[in-house]
Short mmCIF file of N, CA, C and O in Angstrom, two decimals:
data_model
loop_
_atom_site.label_atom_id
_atom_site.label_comp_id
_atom_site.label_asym_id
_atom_site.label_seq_id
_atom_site.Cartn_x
_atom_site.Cartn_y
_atom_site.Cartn_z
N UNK A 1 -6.17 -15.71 -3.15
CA UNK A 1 -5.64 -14.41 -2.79
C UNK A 1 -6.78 -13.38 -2.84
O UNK A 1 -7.50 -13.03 -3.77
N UNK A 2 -6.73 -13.08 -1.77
CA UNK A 2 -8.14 -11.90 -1.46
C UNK A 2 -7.73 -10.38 -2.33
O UNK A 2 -6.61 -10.00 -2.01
N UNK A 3 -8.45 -9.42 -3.40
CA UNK A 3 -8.16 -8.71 -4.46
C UNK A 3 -9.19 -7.59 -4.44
O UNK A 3 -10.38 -7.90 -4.43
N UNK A 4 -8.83 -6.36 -4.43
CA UNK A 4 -9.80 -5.63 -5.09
C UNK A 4 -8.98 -4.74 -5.99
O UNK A 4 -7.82 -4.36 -6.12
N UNK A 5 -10.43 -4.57 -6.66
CA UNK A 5 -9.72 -3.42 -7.83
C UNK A 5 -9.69 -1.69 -6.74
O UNK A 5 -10.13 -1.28 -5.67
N UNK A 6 -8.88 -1.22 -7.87
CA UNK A 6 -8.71 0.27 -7.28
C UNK A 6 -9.69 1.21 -7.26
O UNK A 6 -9.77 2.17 -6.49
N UNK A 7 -10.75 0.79 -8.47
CA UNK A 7 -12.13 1.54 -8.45
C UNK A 7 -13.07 1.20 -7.22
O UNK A 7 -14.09 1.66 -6.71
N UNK A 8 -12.33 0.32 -7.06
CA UNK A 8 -13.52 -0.47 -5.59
C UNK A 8 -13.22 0.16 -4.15
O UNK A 8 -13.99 0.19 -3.19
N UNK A 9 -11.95 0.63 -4.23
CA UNK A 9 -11.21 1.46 -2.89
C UNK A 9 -12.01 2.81 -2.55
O UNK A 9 -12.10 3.73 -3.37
N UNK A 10 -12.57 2.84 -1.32
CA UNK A 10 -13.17 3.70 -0.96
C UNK A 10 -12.19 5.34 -0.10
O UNK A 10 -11.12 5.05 0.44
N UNK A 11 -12.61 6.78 -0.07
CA UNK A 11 -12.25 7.74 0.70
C UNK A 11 -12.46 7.03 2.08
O UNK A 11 -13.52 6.74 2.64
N UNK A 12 -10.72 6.79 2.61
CA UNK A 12 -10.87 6.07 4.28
C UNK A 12 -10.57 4.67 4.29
O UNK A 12 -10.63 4.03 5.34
N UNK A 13 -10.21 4.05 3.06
CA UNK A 13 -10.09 2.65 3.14
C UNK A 13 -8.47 2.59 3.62
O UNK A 13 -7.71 3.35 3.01
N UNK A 14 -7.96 1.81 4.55
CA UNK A 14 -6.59 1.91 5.03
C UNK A 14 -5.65 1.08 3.82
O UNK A 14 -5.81 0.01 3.22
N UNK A 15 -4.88 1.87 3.81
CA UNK A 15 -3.63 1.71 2.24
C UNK A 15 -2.76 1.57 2.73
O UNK A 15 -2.63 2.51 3.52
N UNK A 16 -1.66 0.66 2.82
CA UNK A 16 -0.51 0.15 2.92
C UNK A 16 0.76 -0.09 1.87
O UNK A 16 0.98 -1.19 1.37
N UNK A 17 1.50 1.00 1.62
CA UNK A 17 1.83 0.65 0.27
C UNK A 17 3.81 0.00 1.32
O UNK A 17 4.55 0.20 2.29
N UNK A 18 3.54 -1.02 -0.24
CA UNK A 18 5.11 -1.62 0.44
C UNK A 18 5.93 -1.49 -0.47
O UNK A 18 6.85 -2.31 -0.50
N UNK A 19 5.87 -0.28 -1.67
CA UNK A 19 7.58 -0.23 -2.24
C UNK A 19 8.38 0.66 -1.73
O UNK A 19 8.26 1.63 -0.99
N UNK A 20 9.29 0.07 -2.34
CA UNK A 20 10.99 1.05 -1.75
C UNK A 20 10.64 2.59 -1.88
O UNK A 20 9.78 3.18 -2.54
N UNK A 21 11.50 2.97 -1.14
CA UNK A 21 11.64 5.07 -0.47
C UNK A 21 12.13 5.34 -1.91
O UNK A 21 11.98 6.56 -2.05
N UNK A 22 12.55 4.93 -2.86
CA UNK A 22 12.56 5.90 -3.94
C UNK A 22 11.24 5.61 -4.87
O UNK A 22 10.85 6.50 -5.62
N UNK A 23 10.69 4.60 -4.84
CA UNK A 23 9.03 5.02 -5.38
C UNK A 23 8.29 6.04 -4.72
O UNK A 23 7.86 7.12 -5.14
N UNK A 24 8.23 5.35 -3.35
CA UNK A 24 7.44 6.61 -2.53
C UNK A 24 7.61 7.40 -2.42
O UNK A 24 6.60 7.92 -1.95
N UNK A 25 8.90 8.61 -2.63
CA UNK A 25 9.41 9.62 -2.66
C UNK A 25 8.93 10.09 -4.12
O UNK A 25 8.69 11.29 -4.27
N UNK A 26 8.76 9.11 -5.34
CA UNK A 26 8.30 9.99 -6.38
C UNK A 26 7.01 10.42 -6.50
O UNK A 26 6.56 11.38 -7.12
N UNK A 27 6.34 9.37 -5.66
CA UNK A 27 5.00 9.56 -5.63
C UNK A 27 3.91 8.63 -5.27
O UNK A 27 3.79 7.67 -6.03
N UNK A 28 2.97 8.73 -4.16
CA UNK A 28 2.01 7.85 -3.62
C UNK A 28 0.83 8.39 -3.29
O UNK A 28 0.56 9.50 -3.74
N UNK A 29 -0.28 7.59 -2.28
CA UNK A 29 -1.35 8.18 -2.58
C UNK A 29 -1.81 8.57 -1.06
O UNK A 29 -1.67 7.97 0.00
N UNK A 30 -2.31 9.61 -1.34
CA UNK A 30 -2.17 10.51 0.21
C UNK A 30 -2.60 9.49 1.47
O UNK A 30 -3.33 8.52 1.25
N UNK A 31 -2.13 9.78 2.69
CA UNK A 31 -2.72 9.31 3.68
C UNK A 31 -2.46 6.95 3.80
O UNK A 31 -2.84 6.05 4.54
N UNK A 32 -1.73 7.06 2.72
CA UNK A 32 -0.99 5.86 2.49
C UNK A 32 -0.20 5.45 3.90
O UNK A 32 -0.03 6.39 4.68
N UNK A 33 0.24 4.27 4.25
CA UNK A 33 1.54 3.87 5.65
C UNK A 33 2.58 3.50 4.54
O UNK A 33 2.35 2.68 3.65
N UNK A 34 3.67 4.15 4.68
CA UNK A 34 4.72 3.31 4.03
C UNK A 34 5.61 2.44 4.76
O UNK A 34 6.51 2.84 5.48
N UNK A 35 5.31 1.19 4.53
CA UNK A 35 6.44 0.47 4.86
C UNK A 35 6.92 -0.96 3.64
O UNK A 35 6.42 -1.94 3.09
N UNK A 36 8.45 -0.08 3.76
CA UNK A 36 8.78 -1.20 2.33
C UNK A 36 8.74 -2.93 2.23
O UNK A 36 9.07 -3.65 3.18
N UNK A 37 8.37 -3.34 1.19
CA UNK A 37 8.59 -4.73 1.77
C UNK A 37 9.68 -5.55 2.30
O UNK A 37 9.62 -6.55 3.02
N UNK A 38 11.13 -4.68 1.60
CA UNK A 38 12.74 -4.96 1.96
C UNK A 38 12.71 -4.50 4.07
O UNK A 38 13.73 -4.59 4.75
N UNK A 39 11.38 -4.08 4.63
CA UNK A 39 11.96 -3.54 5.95
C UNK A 39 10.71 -4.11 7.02
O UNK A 39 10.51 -3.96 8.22
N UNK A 40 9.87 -4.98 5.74
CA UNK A 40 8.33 -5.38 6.71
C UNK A 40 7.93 -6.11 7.77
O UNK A 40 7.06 -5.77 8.57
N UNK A 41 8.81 -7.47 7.78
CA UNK A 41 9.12 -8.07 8.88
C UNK A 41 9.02 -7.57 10.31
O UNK A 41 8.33 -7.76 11.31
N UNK A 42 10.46 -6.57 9.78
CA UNK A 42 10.99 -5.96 11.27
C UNK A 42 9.92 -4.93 11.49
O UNK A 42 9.80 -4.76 12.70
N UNK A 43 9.18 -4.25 10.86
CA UNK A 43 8.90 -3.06 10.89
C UNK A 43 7.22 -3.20 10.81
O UNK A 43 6.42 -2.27 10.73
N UNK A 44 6.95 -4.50 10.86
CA UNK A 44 5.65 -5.34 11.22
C UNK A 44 4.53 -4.49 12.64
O UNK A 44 3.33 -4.20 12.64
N UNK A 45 5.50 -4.33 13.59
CA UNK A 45 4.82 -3.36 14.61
C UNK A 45 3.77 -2.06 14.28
O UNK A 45 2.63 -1.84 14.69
N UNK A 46 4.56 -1.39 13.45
CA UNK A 46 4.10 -0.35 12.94
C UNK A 46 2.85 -0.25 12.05
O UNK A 46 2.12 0.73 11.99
N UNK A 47 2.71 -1.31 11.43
CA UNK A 47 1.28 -1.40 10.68
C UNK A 47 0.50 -2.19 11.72
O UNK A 47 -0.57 -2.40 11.15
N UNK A 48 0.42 -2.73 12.92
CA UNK A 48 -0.39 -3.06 13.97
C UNK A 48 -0.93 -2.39 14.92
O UNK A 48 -2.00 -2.59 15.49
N UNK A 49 0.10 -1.31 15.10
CA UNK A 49 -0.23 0.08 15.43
C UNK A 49 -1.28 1.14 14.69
O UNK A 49 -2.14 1.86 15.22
N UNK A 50 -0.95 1.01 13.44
CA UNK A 50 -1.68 2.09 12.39
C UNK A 50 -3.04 1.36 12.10
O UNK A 50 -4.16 1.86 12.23
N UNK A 51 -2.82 0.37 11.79
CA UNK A 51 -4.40 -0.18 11.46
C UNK A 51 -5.48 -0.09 11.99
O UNK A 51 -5.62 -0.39 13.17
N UNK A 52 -6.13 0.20 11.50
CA UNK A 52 -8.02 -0.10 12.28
C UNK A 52 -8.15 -1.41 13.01
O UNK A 52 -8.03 -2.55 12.55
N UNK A 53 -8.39 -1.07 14.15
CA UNK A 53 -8.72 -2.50 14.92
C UNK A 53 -9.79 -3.21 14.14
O UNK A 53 -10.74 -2.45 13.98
N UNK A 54 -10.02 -4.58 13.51
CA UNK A 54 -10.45 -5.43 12.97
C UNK A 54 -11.13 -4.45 11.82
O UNK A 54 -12.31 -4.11 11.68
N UNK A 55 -10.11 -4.16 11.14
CA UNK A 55 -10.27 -3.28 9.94
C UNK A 55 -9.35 -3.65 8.90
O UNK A 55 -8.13 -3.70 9.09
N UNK A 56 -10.04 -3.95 7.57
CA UNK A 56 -9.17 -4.47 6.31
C UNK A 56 -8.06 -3.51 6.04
O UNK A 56 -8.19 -2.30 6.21
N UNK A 57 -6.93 -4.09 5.59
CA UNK A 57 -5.78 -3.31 5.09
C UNK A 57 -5.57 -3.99 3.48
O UNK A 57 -5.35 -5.12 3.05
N UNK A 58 -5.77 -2.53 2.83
CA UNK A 58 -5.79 -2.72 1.32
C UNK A 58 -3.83 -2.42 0.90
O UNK A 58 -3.15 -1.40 0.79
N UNK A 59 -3.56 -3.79 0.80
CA UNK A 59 -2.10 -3.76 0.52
C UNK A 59 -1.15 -3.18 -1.25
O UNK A 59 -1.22 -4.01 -2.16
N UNK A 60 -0.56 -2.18 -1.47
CA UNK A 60 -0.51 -2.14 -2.69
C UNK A 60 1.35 -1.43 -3.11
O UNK A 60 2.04 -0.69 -2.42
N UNK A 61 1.54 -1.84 -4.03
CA UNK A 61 2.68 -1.81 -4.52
C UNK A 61 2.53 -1.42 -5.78
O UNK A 61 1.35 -1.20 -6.07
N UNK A 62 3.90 -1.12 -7.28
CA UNK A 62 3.74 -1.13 -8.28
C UNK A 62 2.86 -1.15 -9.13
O UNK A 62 2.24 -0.29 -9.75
N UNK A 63 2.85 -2.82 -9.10
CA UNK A 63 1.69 -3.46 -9.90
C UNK A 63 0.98 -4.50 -9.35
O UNK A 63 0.09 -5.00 -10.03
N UNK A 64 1.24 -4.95 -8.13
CA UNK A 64 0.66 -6.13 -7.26
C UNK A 64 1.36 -7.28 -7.13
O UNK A 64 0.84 -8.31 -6.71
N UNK A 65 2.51 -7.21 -7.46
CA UNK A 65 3.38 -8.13 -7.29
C UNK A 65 3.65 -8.66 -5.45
O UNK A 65 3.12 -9.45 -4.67
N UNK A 66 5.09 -7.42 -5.43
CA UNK A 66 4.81 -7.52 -3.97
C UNK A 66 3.77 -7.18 -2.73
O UNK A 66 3.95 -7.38 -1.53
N UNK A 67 2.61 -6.61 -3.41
CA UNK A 67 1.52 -6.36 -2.44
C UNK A 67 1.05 -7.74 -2.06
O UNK A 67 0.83 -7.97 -0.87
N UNK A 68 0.85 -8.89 -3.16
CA UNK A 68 0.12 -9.71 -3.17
C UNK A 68 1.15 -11.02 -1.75
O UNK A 68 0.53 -11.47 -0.78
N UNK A 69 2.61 -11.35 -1.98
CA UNK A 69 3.79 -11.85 -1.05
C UNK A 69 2.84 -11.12 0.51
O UNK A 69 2.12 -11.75 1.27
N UNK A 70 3.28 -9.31 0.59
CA UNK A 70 2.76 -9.15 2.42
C UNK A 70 1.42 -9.75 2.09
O UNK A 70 1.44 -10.94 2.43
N UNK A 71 0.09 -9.37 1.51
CA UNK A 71 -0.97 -9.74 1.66
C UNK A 71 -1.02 -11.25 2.27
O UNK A 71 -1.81 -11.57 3.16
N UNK A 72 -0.21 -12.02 1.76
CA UNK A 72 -0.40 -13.69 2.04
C UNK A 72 0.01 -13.73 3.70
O UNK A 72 -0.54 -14.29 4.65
N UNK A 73 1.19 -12.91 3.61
CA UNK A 73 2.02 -13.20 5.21
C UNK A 73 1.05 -12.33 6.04
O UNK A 73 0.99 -12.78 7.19
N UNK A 74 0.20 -11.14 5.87
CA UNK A 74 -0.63 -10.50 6.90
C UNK A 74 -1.88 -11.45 7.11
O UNK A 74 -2.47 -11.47 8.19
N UNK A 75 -2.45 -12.70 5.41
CA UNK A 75 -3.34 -13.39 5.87
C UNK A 75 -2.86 -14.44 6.97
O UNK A 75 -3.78 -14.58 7.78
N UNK A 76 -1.92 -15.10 7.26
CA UNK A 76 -1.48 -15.93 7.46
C UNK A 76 -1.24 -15.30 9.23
O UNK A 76 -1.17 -16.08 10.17
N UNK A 77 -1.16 -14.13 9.36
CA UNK A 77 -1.38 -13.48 10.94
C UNK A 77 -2.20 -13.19 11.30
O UNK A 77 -2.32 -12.41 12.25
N UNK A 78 -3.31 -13.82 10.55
CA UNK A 78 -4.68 -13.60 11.37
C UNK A 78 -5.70 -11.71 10.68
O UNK A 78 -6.73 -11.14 11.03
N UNK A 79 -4.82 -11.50 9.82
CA UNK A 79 -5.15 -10.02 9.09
C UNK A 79 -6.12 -9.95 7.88
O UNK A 79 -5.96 -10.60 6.85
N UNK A 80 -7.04 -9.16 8.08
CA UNK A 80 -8.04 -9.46 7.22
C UNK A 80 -7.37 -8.23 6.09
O UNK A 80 -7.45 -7.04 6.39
N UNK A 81 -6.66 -8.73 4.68
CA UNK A 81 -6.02 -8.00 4.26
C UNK A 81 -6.69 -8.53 2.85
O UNK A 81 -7.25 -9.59 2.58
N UNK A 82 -6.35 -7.09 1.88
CA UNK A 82 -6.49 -7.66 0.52
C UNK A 82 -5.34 -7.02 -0.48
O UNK A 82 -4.64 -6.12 -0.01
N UNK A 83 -5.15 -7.36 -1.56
CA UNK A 83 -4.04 -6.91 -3.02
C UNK A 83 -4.57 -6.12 -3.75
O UNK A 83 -5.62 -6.45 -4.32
N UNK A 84 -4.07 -4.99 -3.92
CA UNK A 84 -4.56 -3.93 -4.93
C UNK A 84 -4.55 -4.61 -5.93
O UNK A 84 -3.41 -5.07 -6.07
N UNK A 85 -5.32 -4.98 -6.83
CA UNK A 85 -5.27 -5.33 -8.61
C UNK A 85 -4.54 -4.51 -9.34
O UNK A 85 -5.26 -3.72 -9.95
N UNK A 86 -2.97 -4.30 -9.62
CA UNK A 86 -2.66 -3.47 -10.97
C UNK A 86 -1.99 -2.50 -10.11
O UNK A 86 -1.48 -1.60 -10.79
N UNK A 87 -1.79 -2.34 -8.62
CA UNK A 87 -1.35 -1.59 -7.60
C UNK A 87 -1.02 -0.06 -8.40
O UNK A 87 -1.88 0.20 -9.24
N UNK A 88 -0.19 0.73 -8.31
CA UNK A 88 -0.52 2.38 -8.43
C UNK A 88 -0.09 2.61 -9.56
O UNK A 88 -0.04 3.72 -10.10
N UNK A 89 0.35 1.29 -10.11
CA UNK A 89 0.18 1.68 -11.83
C UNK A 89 -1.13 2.24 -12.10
O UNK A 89 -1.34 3.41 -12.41
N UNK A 90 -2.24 1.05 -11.93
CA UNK A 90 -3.58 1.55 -11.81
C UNK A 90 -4.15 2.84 -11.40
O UNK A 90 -4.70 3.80 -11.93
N UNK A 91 -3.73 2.36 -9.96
CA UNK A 91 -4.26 3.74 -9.52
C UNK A 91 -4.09 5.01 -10.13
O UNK A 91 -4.96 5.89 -10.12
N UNK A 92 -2.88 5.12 -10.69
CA UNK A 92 -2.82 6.17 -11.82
C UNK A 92 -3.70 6.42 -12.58
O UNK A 92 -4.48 7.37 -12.63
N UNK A 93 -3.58 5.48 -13.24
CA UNK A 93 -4.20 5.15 -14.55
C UNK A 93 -5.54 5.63 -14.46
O UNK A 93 -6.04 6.39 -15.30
N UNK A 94 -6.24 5.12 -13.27
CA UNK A 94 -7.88 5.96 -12.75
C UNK A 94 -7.75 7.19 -12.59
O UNK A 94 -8.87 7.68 -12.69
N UNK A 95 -7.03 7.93 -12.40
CA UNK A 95 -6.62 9.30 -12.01
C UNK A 95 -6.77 9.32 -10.45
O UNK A 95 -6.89 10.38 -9.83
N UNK A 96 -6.76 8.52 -10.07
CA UNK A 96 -6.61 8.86 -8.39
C UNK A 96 -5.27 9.39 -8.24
O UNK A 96 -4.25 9.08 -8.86
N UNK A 97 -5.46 10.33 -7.20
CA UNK A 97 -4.16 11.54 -6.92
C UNK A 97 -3.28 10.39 -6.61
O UNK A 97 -3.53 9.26 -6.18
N UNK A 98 -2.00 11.08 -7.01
CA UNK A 98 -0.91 10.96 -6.77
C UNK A 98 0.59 11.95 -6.44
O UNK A 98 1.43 12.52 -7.14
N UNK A 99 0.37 11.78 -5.13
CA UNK A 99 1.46 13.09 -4.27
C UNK A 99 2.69 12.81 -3.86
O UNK A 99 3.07 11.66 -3.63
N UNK A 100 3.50 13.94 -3.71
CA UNK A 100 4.82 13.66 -2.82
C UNK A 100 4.56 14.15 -1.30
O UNK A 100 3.56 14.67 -0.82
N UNK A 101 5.90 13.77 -0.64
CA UNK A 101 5.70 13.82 0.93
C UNK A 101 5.17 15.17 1.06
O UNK A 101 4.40 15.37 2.01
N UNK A 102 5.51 16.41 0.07
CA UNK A 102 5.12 17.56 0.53
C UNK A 102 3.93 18.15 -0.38
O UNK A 102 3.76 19.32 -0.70
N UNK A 103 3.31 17.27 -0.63
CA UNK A 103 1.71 17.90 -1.10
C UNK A 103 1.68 18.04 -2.65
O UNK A 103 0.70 18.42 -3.30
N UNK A 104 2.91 17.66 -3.16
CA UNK A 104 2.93 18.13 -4.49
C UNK A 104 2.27 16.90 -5.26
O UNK A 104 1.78 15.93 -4.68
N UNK A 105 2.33 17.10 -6.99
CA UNK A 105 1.87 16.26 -7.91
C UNK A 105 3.18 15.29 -7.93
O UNK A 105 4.31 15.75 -7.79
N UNK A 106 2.93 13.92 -8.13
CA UNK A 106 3.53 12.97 -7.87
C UNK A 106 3.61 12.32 -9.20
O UNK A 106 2.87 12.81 -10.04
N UNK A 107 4.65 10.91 -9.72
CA UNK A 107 4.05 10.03 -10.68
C UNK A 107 4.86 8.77 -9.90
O UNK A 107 5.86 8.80 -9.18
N UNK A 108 4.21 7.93 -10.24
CA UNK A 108 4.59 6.23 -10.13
C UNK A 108 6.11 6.10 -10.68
O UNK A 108 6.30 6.41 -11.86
N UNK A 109 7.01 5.72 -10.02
CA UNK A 109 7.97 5.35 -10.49
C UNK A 109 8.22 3.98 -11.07
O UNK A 109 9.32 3.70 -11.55
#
């Protein structure tokens, strides 16, 4: 399973976060795609659209649970994808911002 840590995530690295609309509504990390993993399948278009043409997608959730499930199914489509380590628990935890849809201070649900 392809992994980076959150300290390793660069300003511009494409973020994909896949938990449910009431995490993301409490709080995520700016400039993030949300699409949940309960809607990813179908809703698969939309991150093919958003992505960087032959550009890594840093996949992240919670704690890396379900980041790590899409990560396997985006490797498995030919997607050069990797798993947040510790997903936005972490990211917290580093102090990397964490916002709501409208600009405000956010926390990890």
């Amino acid at each position: 399973m392809p992994t980076v840590a959150v300290a390793d995530l660069k300003d511009g690295d494409f973020l994909l976060d896949v938990r449910e609309d009431d995490e993301w509504k409490a709080g995520h990390a700016e400039g993030a795609l949300h699409i949940p993993i309960s809607d990813f399948v179908a809703r698969y278009g939309e991150l093919t659209e958003a992505a960087p043409q032959d550009g890594r997608v840093h996949v992240i959730c919670r704690s890396g649970g379900r980041s790590a499930q899409v990560t396997m199914y985006l490797a498995q489509q030919g997607v050069d994808a990797v798993n947040v380590d510790g997903g936005m628990q972490v990211w917290e935890a580093v102090g990397r911002p964490v916002v709501t849809d409208d600009g405000q201070q956010g926390f990890v649900l």
